[in-house]
Short mmCIF file of C-alpha atoms in Angstrom, two decimals:
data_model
loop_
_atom_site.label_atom_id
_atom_site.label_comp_id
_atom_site.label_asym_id
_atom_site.label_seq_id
_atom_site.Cartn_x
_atom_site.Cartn_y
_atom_site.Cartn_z
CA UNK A 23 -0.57 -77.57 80.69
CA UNK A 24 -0.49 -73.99 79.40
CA UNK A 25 -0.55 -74.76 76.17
CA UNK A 26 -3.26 -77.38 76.40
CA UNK A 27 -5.69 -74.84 78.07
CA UNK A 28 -4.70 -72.58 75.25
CA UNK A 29 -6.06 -75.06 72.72
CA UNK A 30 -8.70 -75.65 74.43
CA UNK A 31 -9.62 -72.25 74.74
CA UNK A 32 -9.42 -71.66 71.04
CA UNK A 33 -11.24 -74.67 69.89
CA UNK A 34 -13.96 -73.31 72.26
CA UNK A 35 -14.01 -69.71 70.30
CA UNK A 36 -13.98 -71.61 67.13
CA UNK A 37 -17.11 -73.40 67.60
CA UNK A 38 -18.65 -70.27 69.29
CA UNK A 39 -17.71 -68.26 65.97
CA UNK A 40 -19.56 -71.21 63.75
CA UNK A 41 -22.75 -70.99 65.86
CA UNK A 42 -22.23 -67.11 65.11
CA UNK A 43 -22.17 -67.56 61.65
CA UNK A 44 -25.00 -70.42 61.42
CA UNK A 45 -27.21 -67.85 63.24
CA UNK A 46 -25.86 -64.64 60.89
CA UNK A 47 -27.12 -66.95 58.03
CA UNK A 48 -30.57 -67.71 59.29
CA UNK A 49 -34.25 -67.14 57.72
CA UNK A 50 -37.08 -65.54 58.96
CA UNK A 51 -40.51 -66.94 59.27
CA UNK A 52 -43.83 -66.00 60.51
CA UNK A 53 -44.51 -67.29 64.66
CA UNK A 54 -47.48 -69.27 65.10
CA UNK A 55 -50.69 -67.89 65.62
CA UNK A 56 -53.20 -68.43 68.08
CA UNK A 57 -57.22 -68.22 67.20
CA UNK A 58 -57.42 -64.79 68.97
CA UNK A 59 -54.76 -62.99 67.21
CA UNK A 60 -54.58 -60.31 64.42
CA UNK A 61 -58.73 -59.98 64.91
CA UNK A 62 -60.20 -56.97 63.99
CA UNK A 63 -63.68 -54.78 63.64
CA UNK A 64 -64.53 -52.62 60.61
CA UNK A 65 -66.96 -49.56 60.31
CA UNK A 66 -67.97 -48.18 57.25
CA UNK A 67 -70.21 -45.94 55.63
CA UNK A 68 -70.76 -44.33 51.98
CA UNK A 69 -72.84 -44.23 49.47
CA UNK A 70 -74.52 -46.73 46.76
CA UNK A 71 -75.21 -46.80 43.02
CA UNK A 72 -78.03 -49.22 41.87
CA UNK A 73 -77.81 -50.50 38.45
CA UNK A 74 -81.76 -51.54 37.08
CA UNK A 75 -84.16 -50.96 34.58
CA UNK A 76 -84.46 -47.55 33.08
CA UNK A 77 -80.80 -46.35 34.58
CA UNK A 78 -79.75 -44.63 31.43
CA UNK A 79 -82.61 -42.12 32.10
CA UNK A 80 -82.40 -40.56 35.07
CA UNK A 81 -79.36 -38.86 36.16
CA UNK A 82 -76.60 -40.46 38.30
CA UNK A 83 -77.69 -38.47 41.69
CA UNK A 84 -80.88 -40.30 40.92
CA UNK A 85 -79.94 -43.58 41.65
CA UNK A 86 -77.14 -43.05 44.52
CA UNK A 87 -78.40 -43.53 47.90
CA UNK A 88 -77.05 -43.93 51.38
CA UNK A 89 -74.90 -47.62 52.65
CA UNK A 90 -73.61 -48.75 55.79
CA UNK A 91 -71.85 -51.51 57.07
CA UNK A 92 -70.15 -52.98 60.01
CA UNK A 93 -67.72 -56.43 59.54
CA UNK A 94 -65.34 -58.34 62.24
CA UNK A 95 -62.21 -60.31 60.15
CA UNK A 96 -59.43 -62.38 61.21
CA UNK A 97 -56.36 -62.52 59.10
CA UNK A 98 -54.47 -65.67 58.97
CA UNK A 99 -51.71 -64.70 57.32
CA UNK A 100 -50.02 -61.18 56.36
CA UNK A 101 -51.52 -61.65 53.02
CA UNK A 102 -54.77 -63.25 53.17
CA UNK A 103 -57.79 -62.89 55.67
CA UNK A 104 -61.97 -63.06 55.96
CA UNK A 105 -63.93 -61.20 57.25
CA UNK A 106 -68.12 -61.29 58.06
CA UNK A 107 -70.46 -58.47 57.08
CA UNK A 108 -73.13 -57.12 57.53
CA UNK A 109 -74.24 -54.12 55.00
CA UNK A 110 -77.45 -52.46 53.51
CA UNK A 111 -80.00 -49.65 53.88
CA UNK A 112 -81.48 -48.64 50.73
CA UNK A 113 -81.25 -49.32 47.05
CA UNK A 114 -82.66 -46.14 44.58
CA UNK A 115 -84.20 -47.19 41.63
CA UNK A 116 -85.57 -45.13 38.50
CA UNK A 117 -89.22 -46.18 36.81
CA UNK A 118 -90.42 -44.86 33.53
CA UNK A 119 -93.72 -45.56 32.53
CA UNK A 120 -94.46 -43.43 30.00
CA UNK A 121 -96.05 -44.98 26.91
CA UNK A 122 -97.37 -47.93 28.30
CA UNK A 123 -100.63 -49.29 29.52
CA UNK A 124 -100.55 -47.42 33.49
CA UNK A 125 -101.61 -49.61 35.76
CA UNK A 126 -103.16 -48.33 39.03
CA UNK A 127 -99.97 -47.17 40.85
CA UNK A 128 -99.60 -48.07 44.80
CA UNK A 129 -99.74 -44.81 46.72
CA UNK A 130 -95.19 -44.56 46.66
CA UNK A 131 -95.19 -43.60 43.16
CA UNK A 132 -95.76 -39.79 42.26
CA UNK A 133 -96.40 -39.76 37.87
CA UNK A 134 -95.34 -42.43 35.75
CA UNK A 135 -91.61 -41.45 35.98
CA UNK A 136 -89.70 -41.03 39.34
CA UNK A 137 -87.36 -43.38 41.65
CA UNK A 138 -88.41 -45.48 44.62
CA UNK A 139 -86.63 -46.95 47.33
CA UNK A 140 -85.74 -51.11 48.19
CA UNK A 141 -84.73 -51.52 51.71
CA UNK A 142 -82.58 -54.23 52.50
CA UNK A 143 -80.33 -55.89 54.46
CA UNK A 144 -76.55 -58.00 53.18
CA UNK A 145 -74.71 -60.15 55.26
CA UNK A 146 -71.75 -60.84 53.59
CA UNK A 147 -68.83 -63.97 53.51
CA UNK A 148 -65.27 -62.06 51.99
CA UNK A 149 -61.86 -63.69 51.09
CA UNK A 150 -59.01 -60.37 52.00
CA UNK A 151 -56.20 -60.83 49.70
CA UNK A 152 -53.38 -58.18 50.28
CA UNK A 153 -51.47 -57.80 47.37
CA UNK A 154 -48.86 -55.48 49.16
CA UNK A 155 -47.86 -58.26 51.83
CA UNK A 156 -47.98 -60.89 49.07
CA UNK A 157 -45.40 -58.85 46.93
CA UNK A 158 -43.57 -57.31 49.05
CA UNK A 159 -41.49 -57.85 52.72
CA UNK A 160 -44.10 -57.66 55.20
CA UNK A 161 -43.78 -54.91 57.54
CA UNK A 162 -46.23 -54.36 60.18
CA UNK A 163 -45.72 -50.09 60.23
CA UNK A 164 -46.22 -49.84 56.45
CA UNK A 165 -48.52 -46.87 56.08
CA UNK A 166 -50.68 -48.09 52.61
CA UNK A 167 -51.99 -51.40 52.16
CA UNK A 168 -53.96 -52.36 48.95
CA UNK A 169 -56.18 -55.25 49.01
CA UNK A 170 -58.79 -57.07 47.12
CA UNK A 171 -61.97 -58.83 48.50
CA UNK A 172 -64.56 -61.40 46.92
CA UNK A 173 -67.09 -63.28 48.61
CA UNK A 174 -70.61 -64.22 48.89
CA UNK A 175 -73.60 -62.56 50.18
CA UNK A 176 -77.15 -63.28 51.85
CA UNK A 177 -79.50 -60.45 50.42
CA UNK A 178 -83.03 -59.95 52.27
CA UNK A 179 -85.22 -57.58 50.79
CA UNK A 180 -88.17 -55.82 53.04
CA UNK A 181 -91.77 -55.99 51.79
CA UNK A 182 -93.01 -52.38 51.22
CA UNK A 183 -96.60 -51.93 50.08
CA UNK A 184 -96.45 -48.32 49.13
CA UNK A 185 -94.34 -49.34 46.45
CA UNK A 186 -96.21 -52.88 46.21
CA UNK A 187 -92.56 -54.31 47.12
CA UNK A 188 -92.36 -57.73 48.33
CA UNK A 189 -89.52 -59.31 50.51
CA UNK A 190 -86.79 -61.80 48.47
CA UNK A 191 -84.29 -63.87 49.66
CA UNK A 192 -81.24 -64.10 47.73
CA UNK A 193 -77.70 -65.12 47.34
CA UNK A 194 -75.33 -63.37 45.15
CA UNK A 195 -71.44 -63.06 43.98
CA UNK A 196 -69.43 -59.91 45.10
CA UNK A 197 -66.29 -58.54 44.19
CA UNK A 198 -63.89 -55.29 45.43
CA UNK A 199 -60.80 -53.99 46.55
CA UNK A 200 -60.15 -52.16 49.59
CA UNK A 201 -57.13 -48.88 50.18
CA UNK A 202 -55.63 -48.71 53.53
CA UNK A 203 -53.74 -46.04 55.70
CA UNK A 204 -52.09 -47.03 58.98
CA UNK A 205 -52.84 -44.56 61.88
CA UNK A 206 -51.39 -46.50 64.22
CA UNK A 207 -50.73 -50.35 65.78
CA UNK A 208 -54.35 -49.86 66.78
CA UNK A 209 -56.58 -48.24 63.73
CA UNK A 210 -56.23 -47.71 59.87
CA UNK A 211 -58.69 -45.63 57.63
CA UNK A 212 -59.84 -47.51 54.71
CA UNK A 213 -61.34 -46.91 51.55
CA UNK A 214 -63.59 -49.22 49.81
CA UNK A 215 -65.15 -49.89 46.13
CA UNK A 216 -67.40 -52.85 45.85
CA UNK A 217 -70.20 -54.73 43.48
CA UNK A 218 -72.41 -56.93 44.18
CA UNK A 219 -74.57 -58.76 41.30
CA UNK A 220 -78.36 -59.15 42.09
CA UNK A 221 -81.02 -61.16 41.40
CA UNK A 222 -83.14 -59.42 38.13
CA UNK A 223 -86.08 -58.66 40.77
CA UNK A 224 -83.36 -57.62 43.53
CA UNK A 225 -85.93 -53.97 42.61
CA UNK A 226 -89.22 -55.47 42.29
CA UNK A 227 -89.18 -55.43 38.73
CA UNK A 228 -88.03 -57.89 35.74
CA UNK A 229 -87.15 -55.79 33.19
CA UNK A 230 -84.92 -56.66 29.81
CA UNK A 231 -81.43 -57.18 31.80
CA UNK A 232 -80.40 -60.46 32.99
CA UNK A 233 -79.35 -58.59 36.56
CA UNK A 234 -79.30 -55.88 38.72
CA UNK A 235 -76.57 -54.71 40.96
CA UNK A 236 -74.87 -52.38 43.20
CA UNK A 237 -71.97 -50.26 43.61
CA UNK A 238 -71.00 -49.08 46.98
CA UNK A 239 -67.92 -46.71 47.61
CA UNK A 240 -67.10 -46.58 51.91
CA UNK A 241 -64.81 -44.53 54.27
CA UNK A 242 -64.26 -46.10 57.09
CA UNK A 243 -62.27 -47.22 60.34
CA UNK A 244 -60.30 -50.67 61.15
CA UNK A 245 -59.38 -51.24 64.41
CA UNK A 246 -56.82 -54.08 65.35
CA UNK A 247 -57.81 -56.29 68.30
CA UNK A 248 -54.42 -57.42 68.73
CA UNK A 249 -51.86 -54.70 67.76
CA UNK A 250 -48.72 -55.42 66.75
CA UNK A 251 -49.60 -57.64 63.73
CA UNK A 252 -47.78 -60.96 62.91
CA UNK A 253 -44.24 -61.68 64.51
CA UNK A 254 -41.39 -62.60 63.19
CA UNK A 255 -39.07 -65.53 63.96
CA UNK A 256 -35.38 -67.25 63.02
CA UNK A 257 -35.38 -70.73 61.38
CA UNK A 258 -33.02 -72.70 60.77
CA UNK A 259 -32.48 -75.58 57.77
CA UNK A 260 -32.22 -78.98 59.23
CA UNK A 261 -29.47 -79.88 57.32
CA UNK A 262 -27.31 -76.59 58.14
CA UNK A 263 -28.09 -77.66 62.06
CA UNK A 264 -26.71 -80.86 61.42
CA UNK A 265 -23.77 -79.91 60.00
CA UNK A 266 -23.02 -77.52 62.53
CA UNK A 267 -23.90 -80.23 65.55
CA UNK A 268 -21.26 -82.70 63.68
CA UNK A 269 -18.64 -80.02 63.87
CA UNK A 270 -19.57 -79.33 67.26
CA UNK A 271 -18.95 -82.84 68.56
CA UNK A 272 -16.17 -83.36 66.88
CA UNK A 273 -14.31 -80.75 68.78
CA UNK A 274 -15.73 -81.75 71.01
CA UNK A 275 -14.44 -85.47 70.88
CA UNK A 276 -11.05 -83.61 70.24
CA UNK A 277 -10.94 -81.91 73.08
CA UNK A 278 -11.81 -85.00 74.92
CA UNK A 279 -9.26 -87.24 73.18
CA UNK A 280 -6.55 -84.63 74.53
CA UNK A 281 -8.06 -84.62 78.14
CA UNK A 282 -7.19 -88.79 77.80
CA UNK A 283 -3.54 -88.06 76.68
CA UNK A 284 -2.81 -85.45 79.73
CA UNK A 285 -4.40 -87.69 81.91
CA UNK A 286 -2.05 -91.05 80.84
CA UNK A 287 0.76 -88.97 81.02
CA UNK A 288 0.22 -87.39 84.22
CA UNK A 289 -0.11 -90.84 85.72
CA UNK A 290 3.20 -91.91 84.18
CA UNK A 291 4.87 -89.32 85.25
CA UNK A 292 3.57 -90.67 89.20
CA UNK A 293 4.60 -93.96 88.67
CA UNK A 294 8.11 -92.98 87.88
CA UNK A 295 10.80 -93.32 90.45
CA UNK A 296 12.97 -90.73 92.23
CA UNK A 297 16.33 -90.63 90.57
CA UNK A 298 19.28 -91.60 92.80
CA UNK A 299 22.16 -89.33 93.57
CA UNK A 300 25.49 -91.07 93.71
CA UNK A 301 28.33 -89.36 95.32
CA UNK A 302 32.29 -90.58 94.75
CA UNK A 303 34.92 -89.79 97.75
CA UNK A 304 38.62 -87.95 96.25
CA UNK A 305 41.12 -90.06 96.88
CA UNK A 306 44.17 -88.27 97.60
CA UNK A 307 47.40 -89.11 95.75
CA UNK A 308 50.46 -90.14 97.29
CA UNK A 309 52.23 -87.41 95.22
CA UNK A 310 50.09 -84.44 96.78
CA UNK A 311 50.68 -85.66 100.58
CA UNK A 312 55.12 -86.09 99.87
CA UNK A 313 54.57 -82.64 98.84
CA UNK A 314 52.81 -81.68 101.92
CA UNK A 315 55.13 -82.73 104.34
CA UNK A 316 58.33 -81.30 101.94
CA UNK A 317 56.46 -77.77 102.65
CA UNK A 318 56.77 -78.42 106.26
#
């Protein structure tokens, strides 16, 4: 029986040491998401550089002028995300009139060179592609991220009749990329670069160049709605957990098959009879009782 138990016992650690080393051997994958994870709300501000008509004479203080924008994202992956914008304030543009016919300026415009201002408003649609998760291990407490953005946005443009401005509608193609320095689970600085191509009368004006557009450089602040970022689980190949099951129950039917054997032979051993003791009388010899009675 002890040495039964002993093989029992080691068949037992041997299939506890295979599940060991099926588990040693696993992958990691991302856990499932739900819809309210890895959410988060960005605030930014900077500056803005129009590109328009008559750029290449004014200086480039001229034409910078101040941006904001606030954006809630969602990424659904460590690599890739989108995120919904809203952006705008003012767009400074240069005007040189000088050798042409004047016409009777509205009351904005000081001479027949200066700037003037477009107010306006962008809500923007962006794509978040993180090159650093998509090269490289993900790891939730890295402290620099560097990601690149493109998207589409909604441009409204406020009717101003100082500068006999009138309000536009219009949809144009964007492009960036996007710096990022973990503070903690919660928050992350970011720096942004971004340009957006606009309509040729995105300024009022159709001048020689197909478009317009602007540059916008922000500083701003991420914070994570659900710190912590994406989790990471074990998997295990189908085939691999196959494997190991068949070796399981194998030892399993072993291990069984020796339970039947100790079991017959425990019953045989019940069914046998007692053995019988037999015991023969001495019989005495003549011989040893003449010389008995001689002695007496």
């Amino acid at each position: 029986k002890l040495r039964v138990k002993m093989k029992k016992l080691l068949l037992s650690i041997a299939a506890l040491a295979l599940v060991a080393t099926t588990v040693t051997a696993q992958e990691k994958a991302f856990a499932p998401t739900k819809f309210g994870d890895n959410w988060f709300i960005q605030l930014q501000g900077g500056a803005s550089y129009t590109v328009s008509e008559d750029r290449a004479k004014a200086s480039f203080g001229d034409l910078v002028s101040p941006h904001a924008a606030v954006a809630i994202g969602k990424y659904f992956s460590p690599a890739f995300g989108t995120r919904i914008q809203v952006a705008g304030w003012e767009s400074k543009n240069y005007y040189d009139l000088t050798g042409t016919n004047v016409p009777l300026l509205p009351s904005g415009f000081d001479g027949i060179t200066g700037t003037y201002k477009v107010k306006y408003i962008q809500t923007n649609l962006d794509g978040l592609l993180s090159l650093t998760n998509l090269f490289m291990d993900y790891n939730p407490e890295r402290v620099f991220n560097f990601s690149l953005l493109a998207g589409l946005g909604y441009v409204h443009t406020f009717e101003d009749t100082d500068y006999g401005l009138t309000k536009k509608d219009m949809i144009v193609p964007r492009a960036g990329v996007q710096l990022d320095f973990r503070l903690s689970d919660a928050a992350s600085i970011n720096l942004e670069v971004n340009g957006n191509l606009m309509r040729n009368d995105f300024n009022g004006r159709n001048g020689s160049s197909s478009y317009d557009g602007t540059v916008n450089a922000l500083l701003g602040l991420k914070f994570n709605l659900s710190p912590g970022g994406f989790k990471m689980v074990d998997v295990q190949d189908p085939a691999q957990l196959r494997a190991m099951n068949d070796q399981i129950n194998a030892q399993r039917a072993s291990l069984d098959s020796k339970d039947s054997e100790i079991s017959r032979l425990q019953r045989e051993l019940a069914n046998k009879p007692a053995p019988q003791v037999i015991v023969k009388e001495t019989e005495v010899t003549q011989e040893v009782a003449e010389t008995e009675l001689n002695a007496v």
